[in-house]
Amino acid sequence: MRRLTMFALPLLVLAAPFPAQAADVRDAAEALTDPVETDRMADTVTVLVDAIMRTNIGPLAEAIARVDPDSSAASIPYDATLGEVTGSDPDAGRRMGDDVRATSRMAGHLATAAAAYAPVLKDMARDLAAQWQRERDEARR
């Protein structure tokens, strides 16, 4: 009986907020499968990564070298960018943007499936909760 109780309690917690969660999942699925939205997210990531890789880190390296003259920062040129110092691929931003597009589409497919299964899972949780209640009532007699 204790094992059934431990199994049923999480289902009881899940059963109550499920309709709101399903609506949120449907909204997320819509956004993640919308090509305009995924392009916007991917373009944002591409621009951000490219901007970060073009960031001049020479002044930071100079400040570090003043505090610690033996650090490797002392060898970084004043006009060096983060991309140059890290040996980053110049297409890293574009590749990351493409990864965002692919990941968004896959997450959208997952969210769509989760939204489709939500009513079934809700019914299962409700049935298991009712069964748990019957078992508990029976055990108390």
PDB file of C-alpha atoms in Angstrom:
ATOM      1  CA  MET A   1       0.000   0.000   0.000  1.00  0.00           C
ATOM      2  CA  ARG A   2       2.806   2.414   0.879  1.00  0.00           C
ATOM      3  CA  ARG A   3       4.368   1.838  -2.555  1.00  0.00           C
ATOM      4  CA  LEU A   4       1.059   2.742  -4.271  1.00  0.00           C
ATOM      5  CA  THR A   5       0.836   5.900  -2.160  1.00  0.00           C
ATOM      6  CA  MET A   6       4.346   6.955  -3.140  1.00  0.00           C
ATOM      7  CA  PHE A   7       3.485   6.389  -6.792  1.00  0.00           C
ATOM      8  CA  ALA A   8       0.092   8.122  -6.692  1.00  0.00           C
ATOM      9  CA  LEU A   9       1.068  11.330  -4.907  1.00  0.00           C
ATOM     10  CA  PRO A  10       3.057  12.795  -7.828  1.00  0.00           C
ATOM     11  CA  LEU A  11       0.153  11.961 -10.123  1.00  0.00           C
ATOM     12  CA  LEU A  12      -2.220  13.869  -7.873  1.00  0.00           C
ATOM     13  CA  VAL A  13       0.061  16.889  -8.052  1.00  0.00           C
ATOM     14  CA  LEU A  14       0.262  16.615 -11.825  1.00  0.00           C
ATOM     15  CA  ALA A  15      -3.476  16.224 -12.330  1.00  0.00           C
ATOM     16  CA  ALA A  16      -4.482  19.634 -11.014  1.00  0.00           C
ATOM     17  CA  PRO A  17      -2.384  22.059 -13.096  1.00  0.00           C
ATOM     18  CA  PHE A  18      -2.402  19.968 -16.295  1.00  0.00           C
ATOM     19  CA  PRO A  19      -4.839  22.089 -18.353  1.00  0.00           C
ATOM     20  CA  ALA A  20      -2.754  25.231 -17.848  1.00  0.00           C
ATOM     21  CA  GLN A  21       0.432  23.339 -18.618  1.00  0.00           C
ATOM     22  CA  ALA A  22      -1.091  21.929 -21.803  1.00  0.00           C
ATOM     23  CA  ALA A  23      -2.027  25.416 -22.979  1.00  0.00           C
ATOM     24  CA  ASP A  24       1.515  26.627 -22.268  1.00  0.00           C
ATOM     25  CA  VAL A  25       2.929  23.674 -24.176  1.00  0.00           C
ATOM     26  CA  ARG A  26       0.664  24.406 -27.155  1.00  0.00           C
ATOM     27  CA  ASP A  27       1.802  28.047 -27.132  1.00  0.00           C
ATOM     28  CA  ALA A  28       5.438  26.970 -26.975  1.00  0.00           C
ATOM     29  CA  ALA A  29       4.888  24.473 -29.783  1.00  0.00           C
ATOM     30  CA  GLU A  30       3.372  27.191 -31.952  1.00  0.00           C
ATOM     31  CA  ALA A  31       6.296  29.547 -31.378  1.00  0.00           C
ATOM     32  CA  LEU A  32       8.939  26.864 -31.842  1.00  0.00           C
ATOM     33  CA  THR A  33       7.469  25.565 -35.090  1.00  0.00           C
ATOM     34  CA  ASP A  34       6.876  29.026 -36.552  1.00  0.00           C
ATOM     35  CA  PRO A  35       9.615  29.591 -39.178  1.00  0.00           C
ATOM     36  CA  VAL A  36       9.541  33.355 -38.615  1.00  0.00           C
ATOM     37  CA  GLU A  37      10.089  32.924 -34.861  1.00  0.00           C
ATOM     38  CA  THR A  38      12.834  30.327 -35.272  1.00  0.00           C
ATOM     39  CA  ASP A  39      14.586  32.512 -37.844  1.00  0.00           C
ATOM     40  CA  ARG A  40      14.352  35.460 -35.450  1.00  0.00           C
ATOM     41  CA  MET A  41      15.880  33.411 -32.612  1.00  0.00           C
ATOM     42  CA  ALA A  42      18.596  32.004 -34.887  1.00  0.00           C
ATOM     43  CA  ASP A  43      19.436  35.410 -36.339  1.00  0.00           C
ATOM     44  CA  THR A  44      19.702  36.861 -32.841  1.00  0.00           C
ATOM     45  CA  VAL A  45      22.097  34.112 -31.739  1.00  0.00           C
ATOM     46  CA  THR A  46      24.153  34.540 -34.922  1.00  0.00           C
ATOM     47  CA  VAL A  47      24.501  38.294 -34.409  1.00  0.00           C
ATOM     48  CA  LEU A  48      25.319  37.912 -30.706  1.00  0.00           C
ATOM     49  CA  VAL A  49      27.986  35.249 -31.251  1.00  0.00           C
ATOM     50  CA  ASP A  50      29.542  37.236 -34.095  1.00  0.00           C
ATOM     51  CA  ALA A  51      29.569  40.385 -31.955  1.00  0.00           C
ATOM     52  CA  ILE A  52      31.117  38.588 -28.983  1.00  0.00           C
ATOM     53  CA  MET A  53      33.818  37.049 -31.177  1.00  0.00           C
ATOM     54  CA  ARG A  54      34.659  40.532 -32.561  1.00  0.00           C
ATOM     55  CA  THR A  55      34.956  42.008 -29.071  1.00  0.00           C
ATOM     56  CA  ASN A  56      38.357  43.621 -28.533  1.00  0.00           C
ATOM     57  CA  ILE A  57      39.940  41.973 -25.508  1.00  0.00           C
ATOM     58  CA  GLY A  58      43.310  43.698 -25.766  1.00  0.00           C
ATOM     59  CA  PRO A  59      42.517  46.305 -23.073  1.00  0.00           C
ATOM     60  CA  LEU A  60      41.351  43.558 -20.707  1.00  0.00           C
ATOM     61  CA  ALA A  61      44.510  41.541 -21.413  1.00  0.00           C
ATOM     62  CA  GLU A  62      46.605  44.643 -20.762  1.00  0.00           C
ATOM     63  CA  ALA A  63      44.901  45.201 -17.400  1.00  0.00           C
ATOM     64  CA  ILE A  64      45.483  41.561 -16.449  1.00  0.00           C
ATOM     65  CA  ALA A  65      49.134  41.813 -17.502  1.00  0.00           C
ATOM     66  CA  ARG A  66      49.589  44.871 -15.259  1.00  0.00           C
ATOM     67  CA  VAL A  67      48.344  42.898 -12.273  1.00  0.00           C
ATOM     68  CA  ASP A  68      50.194  39.711 -13.255  1.00  0.00           C
ATOM     69  CA  PRO A  69      53.095  40.426 -15.632  1.00  0.00           C
ATOM     70  CA  ASP A  70      53.884  36.706 -15.893  1.00  0.00           C
ATOM     71  CA  SER A  71      50.411  35.798 -17.189  1.00  0.00           C
ATOM     72  CA  SER A  72      49.840  34.780 -20.789  1.00  0.00           C
ATOM     73  CA  ALA A  73      47.661  37.895 -21.142  1.00  0.00           C
ATOM     74  CA  ALA A  74      50.858  39.921 -21.564  1.00  0.00           C
ATOM     75  CA  SER A  75      51.373  38.349 -25.000  1.00  0.00           C
ATOM     76  CA  ILE A  76      47.914  39.306 -26.338  1.00  0.00           C
ATOM     77  CA  PRO A  77      48.056  42.206 -28.807  1.00  0.00           C
ATOM     78  CA  TYR A  78      46.132  45.348 -27.854  1.00  0.00           C
ATOM     79  CA  ASP A  79      43.844  45.066 -30.909  1.00  0.00           C
ATOM     80  CA  ALA A  80      43.133  41.310 -30.517  1.00  0.00           C
ATOM     81  CA  THR A  81      39.556  40.055 -30.644  1.00  0.00           C
ATOM     82  CA  LEU A  82      38.091  37.210 -28.619  1.00  0.00           C
ATOM     83  CA  GLY A  83      37.690  35.181 -31.824  1.00  0.00           C
ATOM     84  CA  GLU A  84      41.356  35.617 -32.722  1.00  0.00           C
ATOM     85  CA  VAL A  85      42.569  34.657 -29.267  1.00  0.00           C
ATOM     86  CA  THR A  86      40.330  31.596 -29.022  1.00  0.00           C
ATOM     87  CA  GLY A  87      41.009  30.497 -32.589  1.00  0.00           C
ATOM     88  CA  SER A  88      37.292  30.596 -33.253  1.00  0.00           C
ATOM     89  CA  ASP A  89      35.895  29.628 -36.628  1.00  0.00           C
ATOM     90  CA  PRO A  90      34.660  32.768 -38.442  1.00  0.00           C
ATOM     91  CA  ASP A  91      31.442  30.883 -39.264  1.00  0.00           C
ATOM     92  CA  ALA A  92      30.766  29.969 -35.612  1.00  0.00           C
ATOM     93  CA  GLY A  93      27.878  32.438 -35.339  1.00  0.00           C
ATOM     94  CA  ARG A  94      26.181  31.135 -38.467  1.00  0.00           C
ATOM     95  CA  ARG A  95      26.651  27.517 -37.378  1.00  0.00           C
ATOM     96  CA  MET A  96      25.204  28.278 -33.944  1.00  0.00           C
ATOM     97  CA  GLY A  97      22.265  30.019 -35.606  1.00  0.00           C
ATOM     98  CA  ASP A  98      21.667  26.915 -37.726  1.00  0.00           C
ATOM     99  CA  ASP A  99      21.815  24.798 -34.563  1.00  0.00           C
ATOM    100  CA  VAL A 100      19.205  27.073 -32.954  1.00  0.00           C
ATOM    101  CA  ARG A 101      16.921  26.597 -35.973  1.00  0.00           C
ATOM    102  CA  ALA A 102      17.252  22.814 -35.840  1.00  0.00           C
ATOM    103  CA  THR A 103      16.904  22.653 -32.053  1.00  0.00           C
ATOM    104  CA  SER A 104      13.849  24.927 -32.120  1.00  0.00           C
ATOM    105  CA  ARG A 105      12.160  22.739 -34.716  1.00  0.00           C
ATOM    106  CA  MET A 106      12.866  19.579 -32.701  1.00  0.00           C
ATOM    107  CA  ALA A 107      11.656  21.231 -29.478  1.00  0.00           C
ATOM    108  CA  GLY A 108       8.549  22.349 -31.361  1.00  0.00           C
ATOM    109  CA  HIS A 109       7.852  18.793 -32.497  1.00  0.00           C
ATOM    110  CA  LEU A 110       8.326  17.571 -28.926  1.00  0.00           C
ATOM    111  CA  ALA A 111       6.009  20.272 -27.552  1.00  0.00           C
ATOM    112  CA  THR A 112       3.396  19.448 -30.204  1.00  0.00           C
ATOM    113  CA  ALA A 113       3.497  15.782 -29.217  1.00  0.00           C
ATOM    114  CA  ALA A 114       3.322  16.666 -25.503  1.00  0.00           C
ATOM    115  CA  ALA A 115       0.279  18.875 -26.130  1.00  0.00           C
ATOM    116  CA  ALA A 116      -1.390  16.071 -28.083  1.00  0.00           C
ATOM    117  CA  TYR A 117      -0.799  13.571 -25.268  1.00  0.00           C
ATOM    118  CA  ALA A 118      -1.760  15.975 -22.464  1.00  0.00           C
ATOM    119  CA  PRO A 119      -5.470  14.998 -22.348  1.00  0.00           C
ATOM    120  CA  VAL A 120      -4.562  11.295 -22.225  1.00  0.00           C
ATOM    121  CA  LEU A 121      -2.017  11.874 -19.461  1.00  0.00           C
ATOM    122  CA  LYS A 122      -4.513  13.980 -17.543  1.00  0.00           C
ATOM    123  CA  ASP A 123      -7.119  11.211 -17.772  1.00  0.00           C
ATOM    124  CA  MET A 124      -4.535   8.642 -16.675  1.00  0.00           C
ATOM    125  CA  ALA A 125      -3.554  10.776 -13.694  1.00  0.00           C
ATOM    126  CA  ARG A 126      -7.205  11.273 -12.741  1.00  0.00           C
ATOM    127  CA  ASP A 127      -7.917   7.509 -13.040  1.00  0.00           C
ATOM    128  CA  LEU A 128      -4.852   6.583 -10.990  1.00  0.00           C
ATOM    129  CA  ALA A 129      -5.746   9.172  -8.357  1.00  0.00           C
ATOM    130  CA  ALA A 130      -9.270   7.740  -8.124  1.00  0.00           C
ATOM    131  CA  GLN A 131      -7.871   4.215  -7.866  1.00  0.00           C
ATOM    132  CA  TRP A 132      -5.475   5.358  -5.166  1.00  0.00           C
ATOM    133  CA  GLN A 133      -8.381   6.936  -3.256  1.00  0.00           C
ATOM    134  CA  ARG A 134     -10.401   3.718  -3.495  1.00  0.00           C
ATOM    135  CA  GLU A 135      -7.412   1.651  -2.304  1.00  0.00           C
ATOM    136  CA  ARG A 136      -6.809   4.029   0.575  1.00  0.00           C
ATOM    137  CA  ASP A 137     -10.472   3.979   1.594  1.00  0.00           C
ATOM    138  CA  GLU A 138     -10.485   0.184   1.385  1.00  0.00           C
ATOM    139  CA  ALA A 139      -7.341  -0.078   3.506  1.00  0.00           C
ATOM    140  CA  ARG A 140      -8.890   2.113   6.203  1.00  0.00           C
ATOM    141  CA  ARG A 141     -11.987  -0.094   6.603  1.00  0.00           C
TER     142      ARG A 141
END
